Amino acid sequence: MKGIRFFAAWAALFGFAVAWNGVVHLVVLADQNAAIAHLRRNGGAKTLALSLLLTAAVCAVFVFGYARATKSGSIREGVAFGGYFAVFAGLLVDFNQYLLYPLPGKLVVAWFLSGLAEFCLYGAIAAVVLRPLKRAPSPER
């Protein structure tokens, strides 16, 4: 994979991730997230910057993994890779946090399901952006 295509896929995923997470956490799950506000760090701009850096890193890992693990580059394969990635990340993050902290189970399930949808969409986006380039047929000799 060429660097420019990696960057294009990463940028598409990062933009989508910021928009998706804004809608999910600040709108859809706002009331449920408010119930755990007392558990959050007070960091303001520093926390936001670290969150964006983490999101950028996750997008880079996703694109790299997608490029290495997929064969056909189809949207179906991208969605399947995204689902696998989501289950892995959800077990590591969402359900682990449920075990460690006093979080409502409904919120953790909502995080997991929104993450599953998010990463499946990442896979579809990556499939479109990284779709194999069609080459012009070579002239016969």
Coordinates of N, CA and C in Angstrom, one line a residue:
M1 N 0.9 -1.2 0.0 CA 0.0 0.0 0.0 C 0.9 1.2 0.0
K2 N 0.6 2.1 -0.9 CA 1.3 3.4 -1.0 C 1.0 4.3 0.2
G3 N 1.9 5.1 0.6 CA 1.7 6.0 1.7 C 0.6 7.0 1.5
I4 N 0.4 7.5 0.3 CA -0.7 8.4 0.1 C -2.1 7.7 0.2
R5 N -2.2 6.5 -0.1 CA -3.5 5.7 0.0 C -3.7 5.4 1.5
F6 N -2.6 5.1 2.2 CA -2.7 4.9 3.7 C -3.2 6.2 4.3
F7 N -2.6 7.3 4.0 CA -3.0 8.6 4.6 C -4.4 8.9 4.2
A8 N -4.8 8.7 3.0 CA -6.2 9.0 2.6 C -7.2 8.1 3.4
A9 N -6.9 6.9 3.6 CA -7.8 6.0 4.3 C -7.8 6.4 5.8
W10 N -6.6 6.7 6.3 CA -6.6 7.2 7.7 C -7.3 8.5 7.9
A11 N -7.2 9.4 7.0 CA -7.9 10.7 7.1 C -9.4 10.5 7.0
A12 N -9.8 9.7 6.1 CA -11.3 9.4 6.0 C -11.8 8.8 7.3
L13 N -11.1 7.8 7.9 CA -11.6 7.2 9.1 C -11.5 8.2 10.3
F14 N -10.5 9.0 10.3 CA -10.3 9.9 11.5 C -11.5 10.9 11.4
G15 N -11.8 11.5 10.3 CA -12.9 12.4 10.2 C -14.2 11.8 10.5
F16 N -14.4 10.6 10.0 CA -15.6 9.8 10.4 C -15.7 9.5 11.9
A17 N -14.6 9.1 12.4 CA -14.6 8.8 13.9 C -14.9 10.0 14.8
V18 N -14.4 11.1 14.5 CA -14.7 12.3 15.3 C -16.2 12.6 15.2
A19 N -16.7 12.6 14.0 CA -18.1 12.9 13.8 C -19.0 11.8 14.5
W20 N -18.7 10.6 14.3 CA -19.5 9.5 14.8 C -19.5 9.6 16.4
N21 N -18.3 9.7 16.9 CA -18.2 9.7 18.4 C -18.8 11.0 19.0
G22 N -18.8 12.1 18.3 CA -19.5 13.3 18.7 C -21.0 13.0 18.8
V23 N -21.6 12.4 17.8 CA -23.0 12.2 17.7 C -23.4 11.1 18.8
V24 N -22.6 10.0 18.8 CA -22.9 8.9 19.8 C -22.8 9.4 21.2
H25 N -21.7 10.0 21.6 CA -21.5 10.3 23.0 C -22.1 11.6 23.5
L26 N -22.2 12.6 22.6 CA -22.7 13.9 23.0 C -24.2 14.1 22.7
V27 N -24.8 13.2 21.9 CA -26.2 13.3 21.6 C -26.9 12.1 22.0
V28 N -26.6 10.9 21.3 CA -27.4 9.7 21.6 C -27.3 9.2 23.0
L29 N -26.1 9.1 23.5 CA -25.8 8.6 24.9 C -25.6 9.7 25.9
A30 N -26.0 10.9 25.6 CA -25.7 12.0 26.5 C -26.2 11.8 27.9
D31 N -27.5 11.4 28.0 CA -28.1 11.2 29.4 C -27.4 10.0 30.1
Q32 N -27.1 8.9 29.4 CA -26.4 7.8 30.1 C -25.0 8.2 30.5
N33 N -24.3 8.9 29.6 CA -22.9 9.3 29.9 C -22.9 10.3 31.1
A34 N -24.0 11.1 31.2 CA -24.1 12.0 32.4 C -24.1 11.3 33.7
A35 N -24.6 10.1 33.7 CA -24.7 9.3 35.0 C -23.3 8.9 35.5
I36 N -22.3 9.0 34.6 CA -21.0 8.6 35.1 C -20.0 9.8 35.0
A37 N -20.5 11.0 34.9 CA -19.7 12.2 34.8 C -18.7 12.3 36.0
H38 N -19.2 11.9 37.2 CA -18.3 12.0 38.4 C -17.1 11.1 38.3
L39 N -17.1 10.1 37.4 CA -15.9 9.2 37.2 C -14.9 9.8 36.3
R40 N -15.2 10.8 35.5 CA -14.3 11.4 34.5 C -13.2 12.2 35.1
R41 N -12.1 12.3 34.3 CA -11.0 13.2 34.7 C -11.4 14.6 34.3
N42 N -10.9 15.6 35.1 CA -11.0 17.0 34.7 C -9.8 17.4 34.0
G43 N -9.8 17.4 32.7 CA -8.6 17.8 31.9 C -8.8 18.8 30.9
G44 N -10.1 19.0 30.5 CA -10.4 20.0 29.5 C -9.6 19.7 28.2
A45 N -8.9 20.7 27.7 CA -8.2 20.7 26.5 C -7.1 19.6 26.4
K46 N -6.5 19.3 27.5 CA -5.5 18.2 27.5 C -6.1 16.8 27.3
T47 N -7.3 16.6 27.9 CA -8.0 15.4 27.7 C -8.5 15.3 26.3
L48 N -9.0 16.3 25.8 CA -9.5 16.3 24.4 C -8.3 16.0 23.4
A49 N -7.2 16.7 23.6 CA -6.0 16.4 22.7 C -5.6 15.0 22.8
L50 N -5.5 14.4 24.0 CA -5.1 13.0 24.1 C -6.2 12.1 23.5
S51 N -7.5 12.4 23.6 CA -8.5 11.6 23.0 C -8.4 11.6 21.5
L52 N -8.1 12.8 20.9 CA -8.0 12.9 19.5 C -6.7 12.1 19.0
L53 N -5.7 12.2 19.8 CA -4.4 11.5 19.5 C -4.7 9.9 19.5
L54 N -5.4 9.5 20.5 CA -5.8 8.1 20.6 C -6.7 7.7 19.5
T55 N -7.6 8.5 19.1 CA -8.5 8.2 17.9 C -7.7 8.1 16.7
A56 N -6.7 9.0 16.5 CA -5.8 9.0 15.3 C -5.0 7.7 15.3
A57 N -4.5 7.3 16.4 CA -3.8 6.0 16.5 C -4.6 4.8 16.2
V58 N -5.8 4.8 16.8 CA -6.7 3.6 16.5 C -7.0 3.6 15.0
C59 N -7.3 4.7 14.4 CA -7.5 4.7 12.9 C -6.3 4.2 12.1
A60 N -5.1 4.6 12.5 CA -3.9 4.1 11.9 C -3.8 2.6 12.0
V61 N -4.0 2.1 13.2 CA -3.9 0.6 13.5 C -4.9 -0.1 12.6
F62 N -6.1 0.5 12.6 CA -7.2 -0.1 11.8 C -6.8 -0.2 10.3
V63 N -6.3 0.9 9.7 CA -6.0 0.9 8.3 C -4.8 -0.1 8.1
F64 N -3.8 -0.1 8.9 CA -2.7 -1.1 8.8 C -3.2 -2.5 8.8
G65 N -4.0 -2.8 9.8 CA -4.6 -4.1 10.0 C -5.5 -4.5 8.8
Y66 N -6.3 -3.6 8.4 CA -7.1 -3.9 7.2 C -6.3 -4.2 6.0
A67 N -5.3 -3.4 5.7 CA -4.4 -3.6 4.5 C -3.7 -5.0 4.6
R68 N -3.3 -5.4 5.8 CA -2.6 -6.6 6.0 C -3.5 -7.9 6.0
A69 N -4.7 -7.7 6.5 CA -5.5 -8.9 6.7 C -6.5 -9.2 5.6
T70 N -6.9 -8.2 4.8 CA -7.9 -8.5 3.8 C -7.3 -8.9 2.5
K71 N -8.0 -9.7 1.8 CA -7.5 -10.2 0.5 C -8.2 -9.6 -0.7
S72 N -9.5 -9.6 -0.7 CA -10.2 -9.1 -1.9 C -10.4 -7.6 -1.9
G73 N -10.5 -7.0 -0.7 CA -10.7 -5.6 -0.7 C -12.2 -5.2 -0.9
S74 N -13.1 -6.2 -0.8 CA -14.5 -5.9 -0.9 C -15.1 -5.2 0.3
I75 N -16.2 -4.6 0.1 CA -16.9 -3.9 1.2 C -17.3 -5.0 2.2
R76 N -17.8 -6.1 1.8 CA -18.2 -7.2 2.7 C -17.0 -7.6 3.6
E77 N -15.9 -7.8 2.9 CA -14.7 -8.2 3.7 C -14.3 -7.1 4.7
G78 N -14.4 -5.8 4.3 CA -14.1 -4.7 5.1 C -15.0 -4.7 6.4
V79 N -16.3 -4.9 6.1 CA -17.3 -4.9 7.2 C -17.0 -6.1 8.2
A80 N -16.6 -7.2 7.6 CA -16.2 -8.4 8.5 C -15.0 -8.1 9.3
F81 N -14.0 -7.5 8.7 CA -12.8 -7.1 9.4 C -13.1 -6.1 10.5
G82 N -14.0 -5.1 10.2 CA -14.4 -4.1 11.2 C -15.2 -4.8 12.4
G83 N -16.0 -5.8 12.1 CA -16.7 -6.5 13.1 C -15.7 -7.3 14.0
Y84 N -14.7 -7.9 13.4 CA -13.7 -8.6 14.2 C -12.9 -7.6 15.1
F85 N -12.5 -6.5 14.5 CA -11.8 -5.5 15.3 C -12.7 -4.9 16.4
A86 N -14.0 -4.7 16.2 CA -14.9 -4.2 17.2 C -15.0 -5.2 18.3
V87 N -15.2 -6.5 18.1 CA -15.3 -7.4 19.1 C -14.0 -7.4 20.0
F88 N -12.9 -7.4 19.3 CA -11.6 -7.4 20.0 C -11.5 -6.2 20.9
A89 N -11.8 -5.0 20.3 CA -11.7 -3.7 21.1 C -12.7 -3.7 22.2
G90 N -13.9 -4.1 21.9 CA -15.0 -4.1 22.9 C -14.7 -4.9 24.1
L91 N -14.1 -6.1 23.9 CA -13.7 -7.0 25.0 C -12.6 -6.3 25.8
L92 N -11.7 -5.7 25.1 CA -10.5 -5.1 25.8 C -11.0 -3.8 26.6
V93 N -11.8 -3.1 26.0 CA -12.2 -1.8 26.6 C -13.5 -1.8 27.3
D94 N -14.6 -1.9 26.6 CA -15.9 -1.7 27.2 C -16.2 -2.7 28.3
F95 N -16.1 -4.0 28.1 CA -16.4 -4.9 29.1 C -15.4 -5.0 30.2
N96 N -14.2 -4.7 29.9 CA -13.1 -4.6 31.0 C -13.4 -3.5 31.9
Q97 N -13.8 -2.3 31.4 CA -14.2 -1.2 32.2 C -15.4 -1.5 33.1
Y98 N -16.3 -2.3 32.5 CA -17.5 -2.7 33.3 C -17.1 -3.5 34.6
L99 N -16.1 -4.3 34.4 CA -15.6 -5.1 35.5 C -14.8 -4.3 36.5
L100 N -14.1 -3.3 36.1 CA -13.3 -2.5 37.0 C -14.0 -1.3 37.7
Y101 N -15.0 -0.7 37.0 CA -15.7 0.5 37.5 C -17.2 0.3 37.7
P102 N -17.8 1.1 38.5 CA -19.3 0.9 38.7 C -20.0 1.6 37.6
L103 N -20.0 0.9 36.4 CA -20.7 1.4 35.2 C -22.0 0.7 35.0
P104 N -23.0 1.4 34.6 CA -24.3 0.8 34.3 C -24.1 -0.2 33.1
G105 N -24.6 -1.4 33.2 CA -24.5 -2.4 32.2 C -25.1 -2.0 30.9
K106 N -26.3 -1.2 30.9 CA -26.9 -0.8 29.7 C -26.0 0.2 28.9
L107 N -25.2 1.0 29.6 CA -24.3 1.9 29.0 C -23.2 1.2 28.3
V108 N -22.6 0.2 29.0 CA -21.5 -0.6 28.4 C -22.0 -1.3 27.2
V109 N -23.2 -1.9 27.2 CA -23.7 -2.6 26.0 C -23.9 -1.5 24.9
A110 N -24.4 -0.4 25.2 CA -24.6 0.7 24.2 C -23.3 1.1 23.6
W111 N -22.2 1.2 24.4 CA -20.9 1.5 23.9 C -20.4 0.4 23.0
F112 N -20.6 -0.8 23.4 CA -20.2 -1.9 22.6 C -20.9 -2.0 21.2
L113 N -22.2 -1.8 21.3 CA -23.0 -1.8 20.0 C -22.7 -0.7 19.1
S114 N -22.5 0.5 19.7 CA -22.1 1.7 18.8 C -20.7 1.5 18.3
G115 N -19.8 0.9 19.1 CA -18.5 0.5 18.6 C -18.5 -0.5 17.5
L116 N -19.4 -1.5 17.6 CA -19.5 -2.5 16.6 C -19.9 -1.9 15.2
A117 N -21.0 -1.0 15.3 CA -21.4 -0.3 14.1 C -20.3 0.6 13.6
E118 N -19.6 1.3 14.5 CA -18.6 2.2 14.0 C -17.5 1.5 13.3
F119 N -17.0 0.4 13.8 CA -15.8 -0.3 13.2 C -16.3 -1.0 11.9
C120 N -17.5 -1.5 11.9 CA -18.0 -2.1 10.6 C -18.0 -1.0 9.5
L121 N -18.4 0.2 9.9 CA -18.4 1.3 8.9 C -17.0 1.7 8.6
Y122 N -16.1 1.6 9.5 CA -14.6 1.8 9.2 C -14.2 0.9 8.1
G123 N -14.6 -0.4 8.3 CA -14.2 -1.4 7.3 C -14.8 -1.1 5.9
A124 N -16.0 -0.6 5.8 CA -16.6 -0.3 4.5 C -15.9 0.9 3.9
I125 N -15.6 1.9 4.8 CA -14.8 3.1 4.3 C -13.5 2.7 3.8
A126 N -12.8 1.9 4.6 CA -11.4 1.5 4.2 C -11.5 0.7 2.9
A127 N -12.5 -0.1 2.7 CA -12.6 -0.9 1.5 C -12.8 0.0 0.2
V128 N -13.6 1.1 0.4 CA -13.8 2.0 -0.7 C -12.5 2.8 -1.0
V129 N -11.9 3.3 0.0 CA -10.7 4.2 -0.2 C -9.5 3.4 -0.7
L130 N -9.4 2.1 -0.2 CA -8.2 1.3 -0.5 C -8.5 0.3 -1.6
R131 N -9.7 0.5 -2.3 CA -10.1 -0.4 -3.3 C -8.9 -0.6 -4.3
P132 N -8.6 -1.8 -4.8 CA -7.5 -2.0 -5.7 C -7.8 -1.1 -7.0
L133 N -6.7 -0.5 -7.4 CA -6.8 0.3 -8.6 C -7.0 -0.5 -9.8
K134 N -7.9 -0.1 -10.7 CA -8.0 -0.9 -11.9 C -7.0 -0.4 -12.9
R135 N -6.4 -1.4 -13.5 CA -5.3 -1.1 -14.5 C -5.9 -1.2 -15.9
A136 N -5.4 -0.3 -16.7 CA -5.8 -0.4 -18.2 C -5.2 -1.7 -18.7
P137 N -5.9 -2.3 -19.6 CA -5.3 -3.5 -20.2 C -4.1 -3.2 -21.0
S138 N -3.1 -4.1 -20.9 CA -1.9 -3.8 -21.7 C -2.1 -4.2 -23.1
P139 N -1.5 -3.4 -24.0 CA -1.6 -3.8 -25.5 C -1.0 -5.1 -25.8
E140 N -1.6 -5.8 -26.7 CA -1.0 -7.1 -27.0 C 0.2 -6.9 -28.0
R141 N 1.1 -7.7 -27.8 CA 2.3 -7.6 -28.6 C 2.3 -8.6 -29.8

